Coordinates of C-alpha atoms in Angstrom, one line a residue:
Chain A
M23 CA 0.0 0.0 0.0
A24 CA 2.6 2.5 0.9
A25 CA 4.8 1.5 -2.0
K26 CA 1.8 2.2 -4.2
W27 CA 1.3 5.7 -2.7
I28 CA 5.1 6.4 -3.1
S29 CA 5.2 5.6 -6.6
W30 CA 2.0 7.7 -7.2
L31 CA 3.6 10.6 -5.7
D32 CA 7.0 9.9 -7.3
E33 CA 5.4 9.8 -10.7
R34 CA 4.2 13.3 -10.2
L35 CA 6.8 15.1 -7.9
G36 CA 9.9 13.3 -9.4
L37 CA 11.2 12.2 -5.9
T38 CA 13.5 9.7 -7.2
T39 CA 15.2 12.2 -9.3
I40 CA 15.5 14.6 -6.5
Y41 CA 17.0 11.7 -4.2
R42 CA 19.4 10.7 -6.9
T43 CA 20.7 14.4 -7.8
I44 CA 20.9 15.7 -4.3
L45 CA 21.3 12.8 -1.7
D46 CA 22.7 9.8 -3.6
R47 CA 25.7 11.2 -5.2
K48 CA 29.2 10.7 -4.8
V49 CA 31.4 13.4 -3.1
P50 CA 35.1 13.6 -2.3
K51 CA 36.0 12.1 1.0
V52 CA 36.5 15.1 3.3
N53 CA 37.3 16.2 6.8
W54 CA 35.2 17.7 9.7
F55 CA 36.0 21.3 8.6
F56 CA 33.5 20.6 5.8
T57 CA 30.6 20.6 8.3
L58 CA 30.8 24.3 8.8
G59 CA 28.6 25.2 5.8
S60 CA 25.8 22.8 6.9
A61 CA 26.2 24.0 10.6
T62 CA 25.8 27.6 9.3
L63 CA 22.7 26.6 7.4
F64 CA 21.3 24.9 10.5
L65 CA 22.0 27.9 12.7
G66 CA 20.5 30.2 10.1
V67 CA 17.3 28.2 9.9
L68 CA 17.2 28.0 13.8
Q69 CA 17.6 31.8 13.9
G70 CA 14.8 32.0 11.4
L71 CA 12.4 29.8 13.4
T72 CA 13.2 31.3 16.8
G73 CA 13.0 34.9 15.2
I74 CA 9.4 34.0 13.9
F75 CA 8.3 32.9 17.3
L76 CA 9.7 36.2 18.8
T77 CA 7.9 38.4 16.4
V78 CA 4.6 36.9 17.9
Y79 CA 5.2 38.9 21.1
Y80 CA 7.7 41.6 20.2
V81 CA 6.4 45.1 19.7
P82 CA 8.7 47.3 17.6
H83 CA 7.9 50.6 19.4
P84 CA 10.2 52.4 21.9
E85 CA 7.6 52.5 24.6
Q86 CA 6.9 48.7 24.3
A87 CA 9.7 46.9 23.0
Y88 CA 11.7 46.5 26.1
D89 CA 8.5 45.4 28.0
S90 CA 7.6 43.0 25.4
I91 CA 10.7 41.3 25.5
N92 CA 10.5 41.3 29.4
Y93 CA 7.1 39.5 28.8
I94 CA 8.7 37.1 26.5
M95 CA 11.4 36.3 29.1
T96 CA 9.2 36.0 32.2
E97 CA 5.6 35.2 31.0
V98 CA 5.8 33.2 27.8
S99 CA 6.3 29.6 28.4
F100 CA 9.7 28.6 27.3
G101 CA 10.0 32.3 25.9
W102 CA 13.5 32.6 27.8
L103 CA 14.6 29.6 25.8
I104 CA 13.4 30.9 22.4
R105 CA 15.1 34.3 23.1
G106 CA 18.3 32.6 24.7
I107 CA 18.8 30.4 21.5
H108 CA 18.2 33.4 19.2
H109 CA 20.6 35.6 21.3
W110 CA 23.4 33.2 21.4
G111 CA 22.6 31.6 18.0
A112 CA 23.5 35.1 16.4
S113 CA 27.0 35.0 18.0
L114 CA 27.5 31.4 17.1
L115 CA 26.3 32.0 13.6
V116 CA 28.8 34.8 13.2
I117 CA 31.6 32.3 14.2
T118 CA 30.4 29.6 11.9
V119 CA 30.0 31.8 8.9
F120 CA 33.6 33.3 9.5
L121 CA 35.1 29.8 10.1
H122 CA 33.4 28.5 7.0
M123 CA 34.9 31.4 4.9
L124 CA 38.3 30.5 6.4
R125 CA 38.0 27.0 5.5
T126 CA 37.1 27.8 2.0
F127 CA 40.1 30.1 1.8
F128 CA 42.6 28.0 3.2
Y129 CA 41.7 25.0 0.9
G130 CA 41.7 27.2 -2.0
A131 CA 38.1 26.3 -2.7
Y132 CA 37.1 29.6 -3.9
K133 CA 39.0 28.9 -7.3
Y134 CA 37.6 27.5 -10.5
P135 CA 34.9 26.4 -10.7
R136 CA 33.6 27.8 -7.5
E137 CA 34.0 31.6 -7.9
I138 CA 30.3 32.6 -7.9
T139 CA 29.7 30.3 -4.9
W140 CA 32.5 32.4 -3.1
V141 CA 31.0 35.7 -4.1
T142 CA 27.6 34.7 -2.8
G143 CA 29.2 33.6 0.4
V144 CA 30.8 37.1 0.9
F145 CA 27.5 38.6 0.3
L146 CA 26.1 36.2 2.9
L147 CA 28.8 37.1 5.5
L148 CA 28.0 40.7 5.2
L149 CA 24.2 40.0 5.5
T150 CA 25.0 38.0 8.5
L151 CA 26.7 41.0 10.1
G152 CA 23.9 43.2 8.9
M153 CA 21.4 41.0 10.7
G154 CA 23.5 41.3 13.8
F155 CA 23.7 45.0 13.6
T156 CA 19.9 45.6 13.0
G157 CA 19.0 42.9 15.6
Y158 CA 21.1 44.5 18.5
L159 CA 18.9 47.6 18.5
L160 CA 15.6 45.8 18.9
P161 CA 15.5 45.0 22.7
W162 CA 15.7 48.9 23.1
N163 CA 17.8 48.8 26.2
Q164 CA 20.6 51.0 27.2
R165 CA 23.3 48.7 25.6
A166 CA 21.3 48.6 22.3
F167 CA 20.4 52.2 22.3
W168 CA 23.8 53.6 22.8
A169 CA 25.8 51.1 20.7
T170 CA 23.4 52.0 17.8
T171 CA 23.8 55.7 18.4
V172 CA 27.5 55.3 18.2
A173 CA 27.7 53.1 15.3
T174 CA 25.0 55.1 13.4
S175 CA 27.0 58.3 14.0
I176 CA 30.2 56.7 12.7
T177 CA 28.4 56.4 9.4
E178 CA 28.6 60.3 9.3
T179 CA 32.2 60.3 8.6
V180 CA 31.9 58.6 5.3
P181 CA 32.9 61.1 2.6
F182 CA 30.0 62.9 0.8
I183 CA 27.2 60.4 1.4
G184 CA 27.9 60.0 5.2
P185 CA 25.2 62.4 6.5
F186 CA 22.7 60.7 4.2
I187 CA 23.5 57.3 5.4
N188 CA 23.1 58.4 9.0
T189 CA 19.8 60.0 8.4
A190 CA 18.5 57.2 6.3
L191 CA 19.3 54.6 9.1
R192 CA 18.1 56.8 11.7
G193 CA 14.9 58.2 10.1
G194 CA 15.9 61.5 11.4
T195 CA 18.7 63.3 13.4
E196 CA 18.1 61.2 16.4
L197 CA 17.3 57.6 17.3
S198 CA 13.7 57.3 17.5
T199 CA 10.6 55.2 16.7
L200 CA 11.5 55.5 13.1
T201 CA 14.9 54.1 13.7
L202 CA 13.5 51.0 15.6
V203 CA 10.9 50.3 12.9
R204 CA 13.5 50.7 10.1
F205 CA 15.9 48.2 11.9
F206 CA 13.0 46.0 12.7
S207 CA 11.8 45.8 9.2
A208 CA 15.3 45.3 7.9
H209 CA 15.9 42.6 10.4
I210 CA 12.9 40.6 9.8
W211 CA 12.0 41.2 6.1
I212 CA 14.6 42.9 4.0
L213 CA 17.8 41.2 5.1
P214 CA 16.3 37.7 5.5
A215 CA 14.6 37.8 2.0
L216 CA 17.9 38.7 0.6
V217 CA 19.7 35.9 2.8
V218 CA 17.1 33.3 1.5
A219 CA 17.7 34.3 -2.1
I220 CA 21.5 34.1 -1.9
V221 CA 21.5 30.9 0.1
G222 CA 19.4 29.5 -2.5
I223 CA 22.0 30.2 -5.3
H224 CA 24.8 29.3 -2.9
L225 CA 23.2 25.7 -2.3
Y226 CA 22.3 25.3 -5.9
L227 CA 25.9 25.9 -6.7
V228 CA 27.2 23.6 -4.0
V229 CA 25.0 20.8 -5.3
R230 CA 25.6 21.4 -9.0
I231 CA 29.3 21.7 -8.8
G232 CA 29.9 19.4 -5.8
I233 CA 31.9 20.2 -2.7
S234 CA 35.6 20.8 -3.2
H235 CA 38.3 18.1 -2.1
V236 CA 41.0 18.6 0.4
P237 CA 43.9 19.7 -1.9
A238 CA 46.9 17.5 -2.0
K239 CA 50.5 18.7 -1.6
D240 CA 51.1 18.6 -5.3
E241 CA 48.1 20.9 -6.2
Chain B
M9 CA 43.9 29.2 -15.1
D10 CA 44.0 28.1 -18.9
Q11 CA 42.1 25.4 -20.4
A12 CA 44.7 22.7 -19.8
E13 CA 44.7 23.5 -16.1
K14 CA 40.9 23.4 -15.9
K15 CA 41.0 20.2 -17.5
R16 CA 43.5 18.9 -15.1
Y17 CA 41.5 20.2 -12.2
E18 CA 38.4 18.4 -13.5
E19 CA 39.9 15.1 -14.0
R20 CA 41.6 15.3 -10.5
Y21 CA 38.2 16.2 -8.9
Q22 CA 36.4 13.4 -10.8
A23 CA 39.1 10.9 -9.4
E24 CA 38.5 12.3 -6.0
K25 CA 34.9 11.8 -6.4
Q26 CA 35.1 8.3 -7.4
R27 CA 37.5 7.5 -4.4
G28 CA 35.0 9.5 -2.3
E29 CA 32.0 8.7 -0.3
K30 CA 28.2 9.2 -0.6
F31 CA 26.7 12.6 0.4
F32 CA 23.7 10.5 2.0
P33 CA 24.4 8.9 4.5
D34 CA 28.1 9.7 5.0
I35 CA 28.3 13.6 4.8
I36 CA 24.7 14.1 6.0
Y37 CA 25.8 12.0 9.1
K38 CA 28.7 14.2 10.0
D39 CA 26.6 17.4 9.4
L40 CA 24.0 16.1 11.7
V41 CA 26.5 15.4 14.4
V42 CA 27.9 18.8 14.3
S43 CA 24.5 20.6 14.0
F44 CA 23.1 18.8 16.9
A45 CA 26.2 19.4 19.1
L46 CA 25.8 23.2 18.3
F47 CA 22.1 22.8 19.2
L48 CA 22.9 21.4 22.4
V49 CA 25.3 24.2 23.1
L50 CA 22.8 26.8 22.3
I51 CA 20.4 25.3 24.7
L52 CA 23.0 25.1 27.5
L53 CA 23.9 28.8 27.0
A54 CA 20.4 29.9 26.9
T55 CA 19.6 27.8 30.0
F56 CA 22.7 28.3 32.2
V57 CA 24.2 31.6 31.0
G58 CA 20.9 33.3 29.7
V59 CA 20.7 36.9 28.3
S60 CA 21.9 39.4 30.6
S61 CA 19.4 41.9 31.5
E62 CA 19.9 45.7 30.7
P63 CA 18.1 48.7 32.0
P64 CA 15.7 50.2 29.2
A65 CA 17.0 52.7 26.8
D66 CA 17.3 56.0 28.2
P67 CA 18.3 58.7 25.6
S68 CA 19.0 61.4 28.4
D69 CA 21.6 59.1 30.2
T70 CA 24.7 60.2 28.4
S71 CA 26.9 58.5 31.0
Y72 CA 26.4 55.0 29.6
I73 CA 29.3 53.6 27.8
P74 CA 28.4 52.4 24.5
R75 CA 29.5 48.7 23.8
P76 CA 28.8 47.1 20.4
E77 CA 28.2 43.3 20.0
W78 CA 31.5 41.7 20.4
Y79 CA 31.9 40.8 16.6
F80 CA 31.9 44.4 15.7
L81 CA 34.5 45.4 18.6
F82 CA 37.4 45.1 16.3
L83 CA 36.0 47.7 13.9
F84 CA 35.6 50.2 16.8
E85 CA 39.0 49.5 18.0
L86 CA 40.3 50.0 14.6
L87 CA 39.0 53.5 14.4
K88 CA 41.1 54.5 17.3
Y89 CA 44.0 54.3 14.9
F90 CA 42.4 56.9 12.7
P91 CA 41.8 59.9 15.0
G92 CA 40.3 63.3 13.9
Q93 CA 40.5 64.2 10.3
L94 CA 41.6 60.8 9.2
E95 CA 38.5 59.1 10.8
W96 CA 36.9 58.6 7.2
V97 CA 40.1 56.3 6.4
G98 CA 39.0 53.9 9.2
T99 CA 35.3 54.2 8.5
T100 CA 35.2 54.0 4.7
V101 CA 38.6 53.3 3.0
V102 CA 39.7 50.3 5.1
P103 CA 36.2 48.5 5.2
V104 CA 35.6 49.1 1.5
I105 CA 39.1 47.8 0.6
A106 CA 38.6 44.6 2.8
I107 CA 35.2 44.1 1.4
L108 CA 36.3 44.3 -2.3
A109 CA 39.4 42.3 -1.6
L110 CA 37.2 39.5 -0.2
L111 CA 34.5 39.8 -3.0
L112 CA 36.9 39.9 -5.9
L113 CA 39.3 37.3 -4.4
P114 CA 38.6 34.5 -7.0
F115 CA 39.2 37.1 -9.8
Y116 CA 42.6 38.4 -8.9
D117 CA 43.9 35.1 -7.3
R118 CA 43.6 32.9 -10.3
G119 CA 46.5 30.6 -10.1
P120 CA 45.7 26.9 -10.2
L121 CA 47.5 25.9 -6.9
R122 CA 45.3 25.1 -4.0
H123 CA 47.4 23.6 -1.2
W124 CA 48.4 26.1 1.4
R125 CA 52.0 25.5 1.2
K126 CA 52.0 26.7 -2.5
R127 CA 50.2 30.0 -1.7
P128 CA 52.4 31.7 0.7
I129 CA 51.2 35.3 -0.1
A130 CA 47.4 34.6 0.1
I131 CA 47.9 32.4 3.3
S132 CA 50.1 35.1 5.1
V133 CA 47.8 38.1 4.2
M134 CA 44.7 36.2 5.5
S135 CA 46.5 34.9 8.6
L136 CA 47.7 38.5 9.3
A137 CA 44.2 39.7 8.9
V138 CA 42.7 37.2 11.0
A139 CA 45.3 37.6 13.8
G140 CA 44.6 41.4 13.5
I141 CA 40.9 40.9 13.9
V142 CA 41.5 38.8 17.0
A143 CA 44.1 41.1 18.3
L144 CA 41.8 44.2 18.1
T145 CA 38.8 42.4 19.4
I146 CA 41.0 41.4 22.5
M147 CA 42.4 44.8 23.0
A148 CA 38.8 46.4 22.6
S149 CA 37.4 44.0 25.2
I150 CA 40.2 44.7 27.6
T151 CA 40.1 48.6 27.3
T152 CA 36.2 49.0 27.4
P153 CA 35.2 48.4 31.0
P154 CA 32.0 46.1 31.3
Q155 CA 29.0 48.0 32.0
E156 CA 27.6 45.6 34.5
E157 CA 30.5 45.9 36.9
F158 CA 30.1 49.7 36.7
S159 CA 26.6 49.7 37.8
V160 CA 27.3 47.2 40.5
V161 CA 30.2 49.2 41.9
A162 CA 28.2 52.5 41.7
S163 CA 25.4 50.5 43.5
V164 CA 24.5 50.0 47.1
T165 CA 26.7 52.5 49.0
D166 CA 27.0 55.1 46.4
E167 CA 23.4 54.7 45.5
I168 CA 22.1 55.0 48.9
V169 CA 24.1 58.2 49.5
I170 CA 22.9 59.7 46.1
G171 CA 19.3 58.5 46.8
Q172 CA 19.4 60.2 50.2
D173 CA 20.3 63.6 48.7
L174 CA 17.6 63.2 46.0
Y175 CA 15.1 62.2 48.5
G176 CA 15.9 65.1 50.6
L177 CA 15.5 67.4 47.6
H178 CA 12.4 66.0 45.8
C179 CA 10.2 63.9 48.2
V180 CA 10.6 65.4 51.8
E181 CA 8.3 68.4 51.2
C182 CA 5.4 65.8 51.0
H183 CA 6.8 62.6 52.6
G184 CA 8.8 64.0 55.4
S185 CA 12.5 63.8 55.9
E186 CA 12.2 60.3 57.7
G187 CA 9.4 59.0 55.3
E188 CA 7.0 59.6 58.2
G189 CA 4.2 61.2 55.8
G190 CA 1.6 63.1 57.6
E191 CA -0.5 66.2 56.6
I192 CA 1.0 68.2 53.8
V193 CA 1.4 72.0 55.0
S194 CA 3.0 74.1 52.4
V195 CA 2.9 72.4 49.1
E196 CA 1.0 74.4 46.5
G197 CA -2.3 72.6 45.7
L198 CA -1.8 69.7 48.3
E199 CA -2.3 71.7 51.4
G200 CA -4.0 69.4 54.1
V201 CA -3.5 66.2 52.1
V202 CA -2.5 63.4 54.5
V203 CA 0.2 61.2 53.3
D204 CA 0.8 57.7 54.4
P205 CA 4.2 56.9 55.9
L206 CA 6.8 55.3 53.7
N207 CA 8.9 54.2 56.6
A208 CA 6.6 51.3 57.8
P209 CA 6.4 47.6 56.8
D210 CA 2.9 48.3 55.5
F211 CA 4.5 50.3 52.7
M212 CA 8.0 48.7 52.2
Y213 CA 6.9 45.0 52.6
T214 CA 4.0 45.2 50.0
R215 CA 6.0 47.0 47.3
T216 CA 8.8 45.6 45.1
D217 CA 11.6 47.9 44.0
D218 CA 9.9 48.0 40.5
T219 CA 6.6 49.2 42.0
I220 CA 8.1 52.0 43.8
F221 CA 10.3 52.9 40.8
N222 CA 7.0 53.2 38.7
V223 CA 5.4 55.2 41.4
I224 CA 8.1 57.8 41.4
D225 CA 8.5 57.6 37.6
Y226 CA 4.9 58.0 36.5
G227 CA 3.6 59.5 39.9
Q228 CA 0.2 58.9 41.3
Q229 CA -1.8 61.4 39.7
D230 CA -5.1 60.6 41.3
L231 CA -3.5 61.1 44.7
G232 CA -1.8 64.2 43.8
M233 CA 1.6 62.9 43.3
Q234 CA 3.2 64.3 40.1
P235 CA 5.4 62.2 37.8
F236 CA 9.1 62.6 38.6
G237 CA 10.5 60.6 35.7
K238 CA 11.9 62.4 32.7
A239 CA 9.7 60.3 30.3
Y240 CA 6.5 61.9 32.0
G241 CA 7.7 65.5 32.3
G242 CA 9.6 65.2 35.8
E243 CA 13.2 66.0 36.5
L244 CA 14.7 62.7 37.4
Q245 CA 16.5 60.4 35.3
R246 CA 16.0 56.7 35.7
S247 CA 19.3 56.2 37.4
D248 CA 18.2 59.0 39.9
I249 CA 14.9 57.1 40.6
G250 CA 16.8 53.9 41.0
A251 CA 19.0 55.6 43.6
I252 CA 16.0 56.8 45.7
V253 CA 14.4 53.4 45.5
T254 CA 17.7 51.8 46.9
F255 CA 18.0 54.5 49.5
M256 CA 14.2 53.7 50.6
R257 CA 14.7 50.0 50.5
Y258 CA 17.9 50.0 52.6
T259 CA 16.7 52.8 55.1
W260 CA 13.2 51.8 55.9
D261 CA 12.8 48.0 55.1
D262 CA 13.8 46.4 58.2
R263 CA 14.4 43.1 56.4
V264 CA 17.3 44.6 54.8
E265 CA 20.5 45.8 56.4
I266 CA 22.1 49.1 55.4
P267 CA 25.9 48.5 54.4
Q268 CA 28.0 50.1 57.2
E269 CA 30.0 52.4 54.8
A270 CA 26.7 53.7 53.5
A271 CA 25.3 54.5 56.8
A272 CA 28.5 56.2 57.7
A273 CA 28.7 58.2 54.6
G274 CA 25.1 59.3 54.9
A275 CA 25.4 60.4 58.5
V276 CA 25.6 63.8 60.2
P277 CA 28.8 63.8 62.3
T278 CA 28.2 63.9 65.9
L279 CA 29.6 66.8 68.2
G280 CA 32.2 66.5 71.1
P281 CA 31.1 68.3 74.1
D282 CA 33.1 71.5 73.3
D283 CA 33.1 71.4 69.5
I284 CA 31.5 74.3 67.5
P285 CA 29.6 72.8 64.7
S286 CA 30.1 74.3 61.3
Y287 CA 27.9 74.9 58.2
S288 CA 30.0 72.7 55.7
L289 CA 30.2 69.7 58.2
H290 CA 27.0 69.6 60.3
V291 CA 24.3 72.1 59.3
E292 CA 24.5 71.6 55.6
P293 CA 23.7 67.8 55.7
I294 CA 20.8 68.6 58.0
I295 CA 19.6 71.1 55.7
R296 CA 20.1 69.0 52.7
R297 CA 17.9 66.3 54.3
T298 CA 15.1 68.3 56.1
C299 CA 14.9 71.7 54.5
V300 CA 15.9 72.2 50.9
S301 CA 12.9 70.3 49.6
C302 CA 10.8 73.5 50.3
H303 CA 13.5 76.0 50.8
R304 CA 14.5 76.2 47.2
P305 CA 13.2 78.4 44.2
N306 CA 9.6 78.0 43.1
R307 CA 8.4 76.8 46.5
E308 CA 6.3 78.6 49.2
N309 CA 9.0 79.6 51.5
N310 CA 8.9 83.5 52.0
E311 CA 11.7 83.5 49.6
Y312 CA 14.0 81.9 52.2
L313 CA 16.3 79.6 50.1
M314 CA 18.7 77.2 52.0
Q315 CA 20.7 75.6 49.2
T316 CA 24.0 77.6 50.0
Y317 CA 25.7 79.1 53.1
D318 CA 24.9 82.5 51.5
E319 CA 21.4 81.9 51.2
V320 CA 20.9 80.4 54.6
M321 CA 22.4 83.6 56.1
N322 CA 20.8 86.2 54.0
S323 CA 17.9 85.3 51.8
G324 CA 14.2 85.6 52.6
I325 CA 11.6 88.4 53.1
N326 CA 12.3 88.1 56.8
A327 CA 16.0 88.1 56.5
P328 CA 18.3 87.7 58.4
N329 CA 16.8 84.3 59.7
V330 CA 20.2 83.4 61.2
I331 CA 22.0 86.0 63.3
P332 CA 25.3 84.5 64.5
G333 CA 25.5 84.4 68.3
D334 CA 21.8 85.2 68.7
L335 CA 19.5 82.3 69.7
N336 CA 16.5 84.5 69.0
S337 CA 17.3 84.1 65.4
N338 CA 14.0 83.3 63.4
V339 CA 15.5 79.8 62.4
I340 CA 16.1 78.9 66.2
R341 CA 12.8 79.9 67.3
M342 CA 11.1 77.9 64.5
I343 CA 13.1 75.0 65.1
L344 CA 12.1 75.0 68.7
R345 CA 8.5 75.1 67.3
E346 CA 7.5 78.5 68.2
E347 CA 4.8 80.4 66.3
I348 CA 6.3 83.8 65.3
E349 CA 5.7 86.5 62.9
A350 CA 8.1 85.0 60.3
G351 CA 6.1 81.8 60.2
G352 CA 5.2 78.5 62.1
P353 CA 7.2 75.6 63.6
M354 CA 9.8 74.1 61.2
P355 CA 9.9 71.6 59.8
P356 CA 6.1 72.0 59.7
T357 CA 5.0 68.4 60.3
R358 CA 7.5 67.0 62.8
A359 CA 10.2 68.3 65.1
L360 CA 13.8 67.8 64.2
K361 CA 15.7 65.1 66.2
A362 CA 17.1 66.5 69.4
E363 CA 20.7 66.0 68.3
W364 CA 19.9 68.0 65.3
V365 CA 18.2 70.8 67.2
E366 CA 21.4 70.8 69.3
I367 CA 23.7 71.2 66.4
W368 CA 21.7 74.0 65.2
I369 CA 21.6 75.9 68.5
R370 CA 25.4 75.4 69.2
W371 CA 26.1 76.4 65.6
V372 CA 24.3 79.7 66.0
E373 CA 25.5 80.4 69.4
G374 CA 29.0 79.7 68.2
G375 CA 28.8 82.3 65.6
A376 CA 27.2 80.3 62.7
P377 CA 30.8 79.5 61.0
E378 CA 30.8 78.3 57.3
F379 CA 33.9 75.9 58.0
P380 CA 35.1 74.1 60.8
L381 CA 37.3 76.7 62.9
E382 CA 40.5 74.9 64.2
S383 CA 39.0 71.6 64.6
T384 CA 41.9 69.1 64.3
D385 CA 40.1 65.7 64.9
T386 CA 37.4 64.8 62.8
P387 CA 34.4 63.8 64.5
E388 CA 33.3 60.2 64.5
P389 CA 30.2 59.9 62.2
T390 CA 27.4 57.9 63.6
P391 CA 25.1 55.8 61.4
A392 CA 21.9 57.6 60.1
P393 CA 18.7 56.4 61.5

């Protein structure tokens, strides 16, 4: 019975083809450093899931943001766990992204034919830092407020367009409700959308070209 | 890489693939092990380390030391090397070069060699960059003092003393210098209102620090208490309110013991039998705790202000209220709770403690000096009540 259902689905969805192209393929024998990519993917997905849970209760407004996070931490069942994972996951993700890049670099895996995989990876590294930067403000506590005040004021020193960047980030001359909602929308919509799109390309290339092998001494 | 090199690479890769393993289950297995380990690490961090709690954002509190997320520390540290006019080099030129160098790496490093021993330049540049980032991060975290310690060190003793002064200035006019409450006498719009005591278990036991904080911050406008927090139009920053709450808790909640140093620092020094009290050592602390709440600008006080020595001696429509050497000075008669032309007993609701009345009398008698005369031995302070 089950076999019949599976073959019915397979006929229509092409499951066997997917299995053969993605799962059942030969790849070079590699070491544990090659798990950094999948670890990054896992942490990214985890950030997405915990982030979605957090938006259920989080209110992006200066008067309520702090209290809403307090509520998550004290009232919501396992809210502390979700927030804790999201908080620490961000740091861990930055580490794995960085190590993943170093692994690729030291094994020369960015060379032919994986140049585009590398370029998309660099964009993902920058986007990860952008996620960290925008997410840092959202708790609207002293730490968040003053770190973001300093960070955004630094952009003012960029020649010519500095003042514009600063105003665009803050939504005015000072940190305000506008800054918070801008960072919030960047953090939960704009940057994640870009991340998902680029991760799609990145993974497509990884499957299409295959993971690199550990270079031998004569290579 | 030319066509021949590309071909050689492809052949090599195909060979490696043939000697290799299956993506599923071999690679997937390793990936799952690592991901699961990381998941476990996260759960442990969330459970046993947690997320440190921070006070809410306070745009008026400019004393806060900004501290970015740890993975941005190296960038901030880097800026220290480009001071003043050169700042834009650190904020723009260096990051842009670094990002472009990373992004375009496969397009300028096109040699066919992959093993690290055959790429000395690339490997050393990247190693130096990583070492630099690590070093800058470490330097930044050493030089930036952690905020938590700051607030902890500044807490209890300092906070109690700061809170005592703030309480003396802002709260005494309605709540009394000992938090005793009673009938409000000379606060515009609140005359005759009776205030419950703060210095009793009924008050202190039933209210948490947060509750007291919120009452001060937002006020209790139905009961006539105005908001004191800046956010609601008052004068106090959040740290000020916190200090007042700490002072109240340590002073009036008998379940909490006030630290020795805090009690000593907040005390009015006692007098030896022959000492002449001075304004700076004895009278000023008493005034600060019992008088200034009303005797400051914009209060009903017959224009008698008491915030400086000069004001104490010379201000007011009945000036002088203090005549050195004359125990018939207005201040002395009012402290002794006489009803005179200049006004009624002071403080209005409750007599000063006997020791403090004595300090006033001996001070006026002794010529009302501003500073200690030739006193060599500093009197031993006693704990505040």
